[in-house]
Amino acid sequence: MADGTKAVVGTSVTDDETAPATTAGETPANEPTAESAAEATAPLSAAEIAAELTGRTPKSGPADEAVPADDEAEDEPAAQPAADIAEEEPEFDPAATLDQPTGELPLLRPAPDRHSGDRIADRYRLEECTTQSEFFSSWRAVDEKLRRAVGVHLLAAGHQRARGVLAAAKSAALLGDPRFVQVLDAVQEGDHVYVIREWLPGAADLAQLLADGPLEPYDAYQMVRQVSEAIAAAHKRGQAHLRLTPRCVLRTESGQYRINGIAVDAALRGLPADDAALTDTRAIGALLYAALTHRWPYPEDRYDLQGLPKSLGCVPPDQVRAGVHKGLAEIAARALCEQPPHHQDPITTPEELARAIALMPKIRQPEPPAYTPPPRPQPRPQPQQPRPQIRLADGPATVVTSTAPARPSRPRLRRLIRVTASLVALAAIGVASWQLVSTLNKTERNSEDGQVQPPPSQGGSATPVAPAGKPVAIAGVVSFNPLGDGPEHAGETQLAYDGDLATSWQTSGYNQDLGGAYKAGTGLLVDLGSVQQVGSVQVQFAGTTKVELRAAPAGSTPETSKAGLESLGTAVATQTGSTVELKPGSALSTRYLLLWLTGLPKDGSDNQYRGKIAEVKVTS
C-alpha cells in the first residue's frame, strides 16, 4: 500500500474497445502474454457511448447494437479538447473527492498523463501501455518490491467514476475465488486513483484461442462449464461482472480458465447494473456461441470474429456451422436468445446455466491418436557370387582316383575338442556380459525417469517396488481467512510456491497465538487446477508452526467463508514444525487443499505472532 487515502482493493483488465496507446512517441511492442492490448476495431455499444457522453446512468438497451466507427469518432467528447475542459473546471482538491457528492464531480476529467518508466507509489514501474481511453489507461507494470509483473489501471481521482472504481475493486478483492484474476491493491494517491491486479504470464485469452478457428467440443465444454460455475458463485455472493468478453476469459498453461475484470471493468466504463444476472448469462452464451461457430453472434465484427447478418436474428449455432455439438448448441441458444428454437425455455441466470451444463452428458476428452510404428525396413538382397566355370581340357580326360582323408590321430582329436570347448565357453561369457550391461543400462534409464526396477531374484517372486510420488502442479493459491476481516496479504500468495525459499507469504500479526476463543486459524487455499491424487504435502515455514491439512470433496469449490470452512471438513493430517510433510491417512482425491494454521511462532521484530509459508509442494 502506498501512502495517502487508501482502500484495500484492486483489479485490472485489458480494454477491448480502444486501441493501444503509443508512449513517448513509440509504438509499444506486442504484449508477450495472453492479456492482449485493446481491441482496435470493436465499436462501442450504445450503453457505453451513453455512459461516456452523459453523467447519468445509461439506460438499459440492447448491448449488441453496433455503432459505426465514424459516428463514434464524431460523437465522443474527444472533439472538445481535454485541455479546454480542464481550464473551465475549478481548482481540484484531491483530498475531498471521496466524500464529495458524485453529482458535483466532473465527468470528463482526462486520464492521467503517464509514460513508460514512471513509478507509481514508489513501487510499481510502468512498462507498457496496453489501453489508452479518454478517461483511464491500463498498463503492464513491474512490482519492484516483489519482482513480478502486475496490471495497473490509472484514473483521475476527480472523475465521477473514481469512487465507483474503488468500491468495485474492494468488492472484487474480497471475493477470494481462485477462478478470478486476483485484485491486489487500489489506492487514491493525490490526484490519481490506481488499481493493481494479478498478471498471468503465459495465459491466452479466448479471442486468441479462436484465432485459428472454433474450439473442439471438449474445449468449448470446459470453457463454458468453468466460466458459468465461477460467475454463478460470484452472483451468490452479490458480485457481477457486467462486461464479460473474450478478452476477459484467460486459459492458463495448466488448462484452467480464469476470469479477469469482475466488477471493475464495468465501473471503469460507467455501465449500469440493471438485471446483472441476465447480462452475465447473455455474455456467457455469446462466448459459447463464438467458441462453437467462430462467429460473433451480433451484427458487428468484434474480437477478430465476423458478425452475423442482422436479418438472421438469433439463429442456433448448428445452423451457422456444420458439425457443431448438438447439446452445446442448445445451451448456447437458450442462454443467448430471448425465444430459443424448438420452444425451449430460455436460461436467464448464471446459476440456471451452470445447472443445465451439469445435467447434460459429459463430453469426454478425445483419445490421442494411436501410435503406429513405422514399417520395418525390408532386408537388402545380398549380391550373389558368380559360380566358377570349369573349362574342360581339349585332350582326353585324366581319371583321378579320390581317396578318403586319413582319420586324425587321437592326440590331434583331443586338441581339437579342447579348442572347441574353449570357444564355446568364451561365447557364453560374451553373451552373459552383454545381458548384464543391458540390464544395468535399463536400470539407469528407469532411475532417471523416477522409476525403480527391483533387482532380479533367484526365485522370481520378489514384490515390485511402487513408483515414487510425482510432483503435482499448483495452479493457484489464495488467502483463506473466513474468521477474519478479509484476505491476508492477498498480493503475496504466489510467493508460497515460487520455488524460492527466500520469499514467503505471511499472515497478519496477532497479539496472541491462534486457538481457543481468540481465533481458530487462518491459512492458504491451494488450487491444483483439477482433481488430483494427493499423497503428501510438504510445507516449509519460517519458525515452528502448527498446521492442519484439509481437503474439499472432489468436484466442489469451497467459498472463502465460514460455510466454506465447514465444507472442508476435518483435518486429514496435522503436524507441528518448521519443515513438515502432511500425509493423508487414506487415499485422497481433490482439487482444493487447505493449509489451516492453528499455531503461529512469535516474530522477534515486533513480538507479534505471525505465520510465514516459504514453500508448498504437493506430490501424488
Short mmCIF file of C-alpha atoms in Angstrom, two decimals, residues 1 11 15 27 162 168 175 188 198 335 363 368 404 409 438 445 466 508 519 526 537 574:
data_model
loop_
_atom_site.label_atom_id
_atom_site.label_comp_id
_atom_site.label_asym_id
_atom_site.label_seq_id
_atom_site.Cartn_x
_atom_site.Cartn_y
_atom_site.Cartn_z
CA MET A 1 0.00 0.00 0.00
CA THR A 11 -8.10 -5.14 -10.07
CA ASP A 15 -9.73 -2.99 -22.74
CA THR A 27 4.67 2.10 -30.58
CA ALA A 162 -13.32 7.16 -9.38
CA ALA A 168 -15.81 -2.22 -7.29
CA LEU A 175 -14.24 -12.28 -3.47
CA GLN A 188 -6.30 7.13 -4.20
CA GLU A 198 -2.56 -10.03 -10.76
CA ALA A 335 -28.56 -18.64 -22.91
CA ILE A 363 -18.08 -34.55 -23.13
CA PRO A 368 -4.84 -39.20 -28.62
CA ALA A 404 39.16 -90.62 -48.28
CA SER A 409 45.29 -89.42 -34.74
CA SER A 438 21.94 -54.22 -20.99
CA ARG A 445 17.33 -45.15 -17.50
CA ALA A 466 5.85 -48.93 -6.12
CA SER A 508 -1.14 -10.63 9.67
CA LYS A 519 -9.28 -17.13 16.61
CA VAL A 526 -4.29 -24.34 -2.70
CA VAL A 537 2.10 -32.07 1.04
CA THR A 574 -1.78 -32.47 11.40
#
